[in-house]
PDB file of C-alpha atoms in Angstrom:
ATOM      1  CA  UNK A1345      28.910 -18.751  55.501  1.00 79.00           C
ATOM      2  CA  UNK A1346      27.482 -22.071  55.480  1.00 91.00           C
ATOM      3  CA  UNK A1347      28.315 -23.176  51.704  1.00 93.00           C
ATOM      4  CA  UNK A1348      31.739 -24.927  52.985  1.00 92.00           C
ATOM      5  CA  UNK A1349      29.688 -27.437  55.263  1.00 96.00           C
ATOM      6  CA  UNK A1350      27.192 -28.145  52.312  1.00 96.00           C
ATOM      7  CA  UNK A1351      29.590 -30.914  51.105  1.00 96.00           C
ATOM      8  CA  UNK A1352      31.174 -32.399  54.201  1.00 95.00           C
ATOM      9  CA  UNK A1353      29.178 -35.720  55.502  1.00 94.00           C
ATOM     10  CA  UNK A1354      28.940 -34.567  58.968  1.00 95.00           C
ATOM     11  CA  UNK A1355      27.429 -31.402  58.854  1.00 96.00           C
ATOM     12  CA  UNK A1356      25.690 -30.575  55.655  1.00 97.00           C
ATOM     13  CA  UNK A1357      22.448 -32.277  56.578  1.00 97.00           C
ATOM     14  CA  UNK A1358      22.223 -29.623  59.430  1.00 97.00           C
ATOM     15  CA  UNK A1359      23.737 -26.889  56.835  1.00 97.00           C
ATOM     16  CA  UNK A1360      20.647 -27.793  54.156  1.00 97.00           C
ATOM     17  CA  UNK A1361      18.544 -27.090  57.217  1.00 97.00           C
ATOM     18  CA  UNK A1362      19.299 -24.066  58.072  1.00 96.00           C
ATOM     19  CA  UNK A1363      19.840 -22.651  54.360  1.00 96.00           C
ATOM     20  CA  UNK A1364      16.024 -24.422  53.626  1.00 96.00           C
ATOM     21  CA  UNK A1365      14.664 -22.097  56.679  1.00 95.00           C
ATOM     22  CA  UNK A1366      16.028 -19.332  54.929  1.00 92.00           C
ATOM     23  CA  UNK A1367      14.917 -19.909  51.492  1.00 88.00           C
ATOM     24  CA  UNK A1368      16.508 -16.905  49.758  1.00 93.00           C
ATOM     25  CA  UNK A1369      17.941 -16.653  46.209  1.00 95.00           C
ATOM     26  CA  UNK A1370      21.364 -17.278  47.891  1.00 95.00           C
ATOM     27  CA  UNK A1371      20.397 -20.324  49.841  1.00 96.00           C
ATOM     28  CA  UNK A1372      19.096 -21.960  46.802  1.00 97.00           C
ATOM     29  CA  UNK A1373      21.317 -20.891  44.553  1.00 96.00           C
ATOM     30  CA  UNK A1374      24.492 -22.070  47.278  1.00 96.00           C
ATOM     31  CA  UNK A1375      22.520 -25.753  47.564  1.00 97.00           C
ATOM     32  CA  UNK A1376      22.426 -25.810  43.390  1.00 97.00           C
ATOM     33  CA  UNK A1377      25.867 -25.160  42.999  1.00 97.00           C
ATOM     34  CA  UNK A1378      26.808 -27.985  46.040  1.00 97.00           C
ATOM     35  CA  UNK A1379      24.793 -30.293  44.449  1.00 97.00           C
ATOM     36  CA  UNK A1380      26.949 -30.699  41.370  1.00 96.00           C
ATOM     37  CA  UNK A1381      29.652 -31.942  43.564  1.00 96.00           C
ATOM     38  CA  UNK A1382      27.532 -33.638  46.429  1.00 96.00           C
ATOM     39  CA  UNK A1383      27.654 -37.431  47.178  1.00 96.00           C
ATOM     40  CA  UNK A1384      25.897 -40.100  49.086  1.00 96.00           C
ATOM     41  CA  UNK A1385      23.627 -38.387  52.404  1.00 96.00           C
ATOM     42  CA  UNK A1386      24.813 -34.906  51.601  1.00 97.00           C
ATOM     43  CA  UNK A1387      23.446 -35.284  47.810  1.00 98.00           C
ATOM     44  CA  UNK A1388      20.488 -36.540  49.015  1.00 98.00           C
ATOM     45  CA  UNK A1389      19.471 -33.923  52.283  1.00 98.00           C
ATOM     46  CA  UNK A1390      19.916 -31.172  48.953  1.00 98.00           C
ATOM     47  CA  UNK A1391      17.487 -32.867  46.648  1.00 98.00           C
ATOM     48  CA  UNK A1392      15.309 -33.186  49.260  1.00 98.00           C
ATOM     49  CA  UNK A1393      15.622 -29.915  50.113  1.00 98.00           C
ATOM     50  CA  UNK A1394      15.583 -28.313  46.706  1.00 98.00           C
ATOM     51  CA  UNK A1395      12.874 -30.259  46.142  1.00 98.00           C
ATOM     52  CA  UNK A1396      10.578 -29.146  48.940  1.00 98.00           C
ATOM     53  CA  UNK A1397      11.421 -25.692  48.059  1.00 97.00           C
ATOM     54  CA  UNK A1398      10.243 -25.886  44.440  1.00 97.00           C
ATOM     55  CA  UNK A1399      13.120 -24.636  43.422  1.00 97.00           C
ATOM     56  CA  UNK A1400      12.227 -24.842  38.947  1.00 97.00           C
ATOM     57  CA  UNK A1401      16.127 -24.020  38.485  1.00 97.00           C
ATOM     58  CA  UNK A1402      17.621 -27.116  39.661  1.00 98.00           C
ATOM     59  CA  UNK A1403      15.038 -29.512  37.942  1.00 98.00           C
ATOM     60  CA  UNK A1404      17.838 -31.089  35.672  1.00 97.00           C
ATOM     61  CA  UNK A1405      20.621 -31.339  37.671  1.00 98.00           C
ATOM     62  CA  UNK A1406      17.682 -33.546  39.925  1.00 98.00           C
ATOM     63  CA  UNK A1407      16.447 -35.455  36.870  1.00 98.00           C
ATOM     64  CA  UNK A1408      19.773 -36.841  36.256  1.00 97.00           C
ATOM     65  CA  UNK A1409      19.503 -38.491  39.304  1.00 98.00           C
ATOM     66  CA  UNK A1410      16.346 -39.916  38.737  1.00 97.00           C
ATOM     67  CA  UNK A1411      17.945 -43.050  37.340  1.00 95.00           C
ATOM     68  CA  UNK A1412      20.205 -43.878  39.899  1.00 97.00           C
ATOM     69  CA  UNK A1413      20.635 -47.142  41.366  1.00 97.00           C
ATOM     70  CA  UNK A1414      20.869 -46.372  44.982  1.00 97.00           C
ATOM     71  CA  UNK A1415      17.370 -46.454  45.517  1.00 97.00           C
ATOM     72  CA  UNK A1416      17.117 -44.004  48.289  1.00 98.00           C
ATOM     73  CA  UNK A1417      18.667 -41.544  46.093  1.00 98.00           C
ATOM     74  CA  UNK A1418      16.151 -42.167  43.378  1.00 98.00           C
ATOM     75  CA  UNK A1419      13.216 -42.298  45.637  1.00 98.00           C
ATOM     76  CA  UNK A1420      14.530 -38.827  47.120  1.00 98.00           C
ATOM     77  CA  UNK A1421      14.888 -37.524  43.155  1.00 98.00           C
ATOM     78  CA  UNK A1422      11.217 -38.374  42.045  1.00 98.00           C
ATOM     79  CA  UNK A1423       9.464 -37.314  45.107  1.00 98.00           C
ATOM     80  CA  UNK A1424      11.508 -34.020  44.809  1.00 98.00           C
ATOM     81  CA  UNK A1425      10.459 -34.045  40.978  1.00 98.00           C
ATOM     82  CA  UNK A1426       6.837 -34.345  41.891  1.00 98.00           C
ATOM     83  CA  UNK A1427       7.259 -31.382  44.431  1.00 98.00           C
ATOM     84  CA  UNK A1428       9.038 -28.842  41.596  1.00 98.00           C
ATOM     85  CA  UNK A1429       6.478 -29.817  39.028  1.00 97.00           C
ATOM     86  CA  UNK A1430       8.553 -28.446  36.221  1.00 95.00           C
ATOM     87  CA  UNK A1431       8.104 -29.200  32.225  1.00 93.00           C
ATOM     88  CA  UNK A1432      10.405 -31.984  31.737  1.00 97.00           C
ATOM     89  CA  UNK A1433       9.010 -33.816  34.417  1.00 97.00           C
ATOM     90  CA  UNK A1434       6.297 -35.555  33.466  1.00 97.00           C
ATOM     91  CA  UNK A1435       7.898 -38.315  31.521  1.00 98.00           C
ATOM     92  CA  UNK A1436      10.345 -39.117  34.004  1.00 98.00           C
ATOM     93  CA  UNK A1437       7.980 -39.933  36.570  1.00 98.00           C
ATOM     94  CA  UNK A1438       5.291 -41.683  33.976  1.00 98.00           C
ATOM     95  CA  UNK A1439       8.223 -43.662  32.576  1.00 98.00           C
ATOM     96  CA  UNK A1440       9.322 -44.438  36.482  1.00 98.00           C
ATOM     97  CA  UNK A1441       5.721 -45.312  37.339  1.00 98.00           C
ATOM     98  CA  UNK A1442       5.287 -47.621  34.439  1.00 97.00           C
ATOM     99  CA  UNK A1443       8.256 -48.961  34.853  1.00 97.00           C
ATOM    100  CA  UNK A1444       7.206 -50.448  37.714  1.00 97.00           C
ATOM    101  CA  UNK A1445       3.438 -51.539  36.728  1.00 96.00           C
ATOM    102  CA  UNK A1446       2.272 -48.554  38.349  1.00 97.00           C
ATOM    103  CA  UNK A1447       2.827 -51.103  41.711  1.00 96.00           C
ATOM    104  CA  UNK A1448       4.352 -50.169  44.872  1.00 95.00           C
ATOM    105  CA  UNK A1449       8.235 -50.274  44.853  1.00 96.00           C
ATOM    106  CA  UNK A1450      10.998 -49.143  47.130  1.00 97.00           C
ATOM    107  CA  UNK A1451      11.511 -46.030  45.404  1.00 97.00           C
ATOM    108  CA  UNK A1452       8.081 -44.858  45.313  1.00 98.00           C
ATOM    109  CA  UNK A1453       7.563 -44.183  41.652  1.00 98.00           C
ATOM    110  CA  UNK A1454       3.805 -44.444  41.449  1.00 98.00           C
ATOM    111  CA  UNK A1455       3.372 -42.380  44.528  1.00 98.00           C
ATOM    112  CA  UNK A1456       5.867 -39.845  43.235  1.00 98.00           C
ATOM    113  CA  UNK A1457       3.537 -39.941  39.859  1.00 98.00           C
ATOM    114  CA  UNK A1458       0.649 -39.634  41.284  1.00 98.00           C
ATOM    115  CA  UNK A1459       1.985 -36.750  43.602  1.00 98.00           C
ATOM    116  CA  UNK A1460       3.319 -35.146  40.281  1.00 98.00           C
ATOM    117  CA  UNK A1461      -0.446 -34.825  38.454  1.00 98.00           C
ATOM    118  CA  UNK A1462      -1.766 -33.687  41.758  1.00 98.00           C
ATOM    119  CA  UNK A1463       0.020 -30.784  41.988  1.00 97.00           C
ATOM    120  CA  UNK A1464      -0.028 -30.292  38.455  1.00 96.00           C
ATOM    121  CA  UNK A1465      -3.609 -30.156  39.644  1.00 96.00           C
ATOM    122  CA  UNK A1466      -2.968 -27.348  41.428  1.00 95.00           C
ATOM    123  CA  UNK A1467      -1.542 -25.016  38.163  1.00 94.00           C
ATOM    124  CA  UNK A1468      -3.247 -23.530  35.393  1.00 92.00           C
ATOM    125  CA  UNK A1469      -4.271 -25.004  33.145  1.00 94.00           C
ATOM    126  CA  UNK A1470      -5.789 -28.487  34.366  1.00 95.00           C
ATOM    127  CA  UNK A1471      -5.589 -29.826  31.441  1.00 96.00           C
ATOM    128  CA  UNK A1472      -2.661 -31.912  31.538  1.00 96.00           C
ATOM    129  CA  UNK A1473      -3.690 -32.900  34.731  1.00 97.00           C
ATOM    130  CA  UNK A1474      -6.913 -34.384  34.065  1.00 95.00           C
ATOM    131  CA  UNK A1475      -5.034 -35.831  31.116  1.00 96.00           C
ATOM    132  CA  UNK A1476      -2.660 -37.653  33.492  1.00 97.00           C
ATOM    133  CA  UNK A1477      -5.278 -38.968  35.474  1.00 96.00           C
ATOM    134  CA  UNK A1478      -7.594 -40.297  33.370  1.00 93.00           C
ATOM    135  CA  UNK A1479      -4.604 -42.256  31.584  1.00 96.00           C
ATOM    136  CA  UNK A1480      -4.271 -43.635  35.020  1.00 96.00           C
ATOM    137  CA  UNK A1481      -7.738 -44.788  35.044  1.00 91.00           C
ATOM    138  CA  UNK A1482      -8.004 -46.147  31.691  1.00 92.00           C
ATOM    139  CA  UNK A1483      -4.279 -48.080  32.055  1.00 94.00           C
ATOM    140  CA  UNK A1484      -4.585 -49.156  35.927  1.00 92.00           C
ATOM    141  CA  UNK A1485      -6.947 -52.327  35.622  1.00 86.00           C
ATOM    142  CA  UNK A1486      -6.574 -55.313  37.719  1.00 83.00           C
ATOM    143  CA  UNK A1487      -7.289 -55.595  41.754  1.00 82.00           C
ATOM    144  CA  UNK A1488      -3.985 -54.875  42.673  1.00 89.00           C
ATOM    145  CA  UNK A1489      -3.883 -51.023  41.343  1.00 93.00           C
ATOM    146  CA  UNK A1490      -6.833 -50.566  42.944  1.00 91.00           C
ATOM    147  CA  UNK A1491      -5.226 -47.898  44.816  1.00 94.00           C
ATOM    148  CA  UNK A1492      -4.136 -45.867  41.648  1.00 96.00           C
ATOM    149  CA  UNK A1493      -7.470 -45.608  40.123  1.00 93.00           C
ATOM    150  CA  UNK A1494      -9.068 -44.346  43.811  1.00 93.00           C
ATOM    151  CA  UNK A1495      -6.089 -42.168  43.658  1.00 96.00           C
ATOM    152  CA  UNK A1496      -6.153 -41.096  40.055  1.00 95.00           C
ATOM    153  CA  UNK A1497     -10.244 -40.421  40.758  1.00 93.00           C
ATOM    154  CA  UNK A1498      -9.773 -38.150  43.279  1.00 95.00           C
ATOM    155  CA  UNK A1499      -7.380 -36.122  41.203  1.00 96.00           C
ATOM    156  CA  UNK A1500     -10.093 -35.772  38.676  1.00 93.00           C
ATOM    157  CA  UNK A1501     -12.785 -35.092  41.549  1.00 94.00           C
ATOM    158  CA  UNK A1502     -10.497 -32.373  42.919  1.00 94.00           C
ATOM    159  CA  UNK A1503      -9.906 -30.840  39.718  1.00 93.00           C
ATOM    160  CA  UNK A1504     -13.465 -30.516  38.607  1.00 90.00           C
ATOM    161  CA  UNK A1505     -15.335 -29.472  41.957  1.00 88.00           C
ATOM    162  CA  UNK A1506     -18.789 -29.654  41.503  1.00 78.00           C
ATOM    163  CA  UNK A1507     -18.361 -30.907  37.968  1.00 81.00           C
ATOM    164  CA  UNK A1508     -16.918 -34.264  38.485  1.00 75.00           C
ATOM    165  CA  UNK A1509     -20.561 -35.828  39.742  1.00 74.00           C
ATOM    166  CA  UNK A1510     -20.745 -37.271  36.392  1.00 75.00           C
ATOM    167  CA  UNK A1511     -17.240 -38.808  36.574  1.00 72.00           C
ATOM    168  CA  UNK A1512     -17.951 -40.162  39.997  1.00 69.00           C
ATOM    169  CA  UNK A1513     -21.123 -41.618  39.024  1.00 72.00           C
ATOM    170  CA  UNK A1514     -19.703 -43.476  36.516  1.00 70.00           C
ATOM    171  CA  UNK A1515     -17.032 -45.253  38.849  1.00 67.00           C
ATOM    172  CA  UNK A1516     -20.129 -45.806  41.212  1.00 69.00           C
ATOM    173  CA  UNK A1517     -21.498 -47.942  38.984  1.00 66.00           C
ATOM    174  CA  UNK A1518     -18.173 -50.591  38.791  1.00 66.00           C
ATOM    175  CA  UNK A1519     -18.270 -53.702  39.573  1.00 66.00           C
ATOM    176  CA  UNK A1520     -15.500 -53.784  42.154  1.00 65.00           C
ATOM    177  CA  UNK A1521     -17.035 -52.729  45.140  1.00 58.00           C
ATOM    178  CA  UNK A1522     -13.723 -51.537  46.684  1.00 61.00           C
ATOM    179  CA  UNK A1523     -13.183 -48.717  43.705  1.00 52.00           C
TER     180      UNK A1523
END
């Protein structure tokens, strides 16, 4: 019923909505398929969407936006990345991350990154996870990624529990006082 509004400007934003309440195979499936076609706020309110859904299936057709250069758009695309976690993932958001010197930018590529390795966190195994983030340590030097490494170390910390004492000991003993 409400796949004809998912691609006029006025009303799909309150379409996604509804369909992103509902979360069924339809709903998702409906917001893939509009997506191919979608432009400007409608194409973003369905990556966001899709995105905070986790919906795996519509991880390329998201991906190919992850370049664009309307910057709200491509913000909306990585964080959405981050959120599905999927395989080909990861090197879109590390390229987009060090792209930017791992700094703060409009489109939120090191945040997106850094949410990406923290859910990855979250699956099994933690392996590539704690890979991730201690890349981030080891590459994020310099007071003004600060930030990254704190970021990056709790990441590891969360991922090892009880075993990450030795980990945090080790950035205890650095000699900038605000890591």
């Amino acid at each position: 019923v409400l796949k004809p509004y998912l691609l006029q400007p006025h009303y799909c934003d309150p379409a996604v909505r509804v369909l992103k309440h509902i979360a069924g195979s339809e709903a998702l499936i409906a917001m893939e398929a509009a997506l191919e076609k979608a432009q400007g706020p409608c194409e973003i309110s369905l990556i966001k969407a899709l995105g905070d859904l986790r919906y795996l299936a519509a991880e390329g057709a998201i991906i190919k936006r992850a370049n664009s250069e309307n910057a709200v758009l491509r913000r909306t695309a990585l964080f959405a990345l981050a959120n599905i976690t999927g395989g080909d993932t990861a090197p879109v958001l590390e390229a987009a991350a060090e792209k930017v010197g791992y700094r703060y930018d409009i489109t939120g590529a090191t945040a997106a990154y850094l949410l990406f390795v923290a859910n990855l966190g979250h699956q099994w195994p933690t392996t590539p996870a704690m890979t991730a983030a201690t890349n981030l340590l080891r590459r994020c030097k310099g007071d003004s990624l600060e930030y990254v490494r704190i970021a990056a170390l709790k990441i590891v910390a969360d991922i090892l529990d009880y075993d990450a004492t030795s980990t945090l000991m080790i950035a205890s003993d650095s000699k900038d006082h605000e890591y």
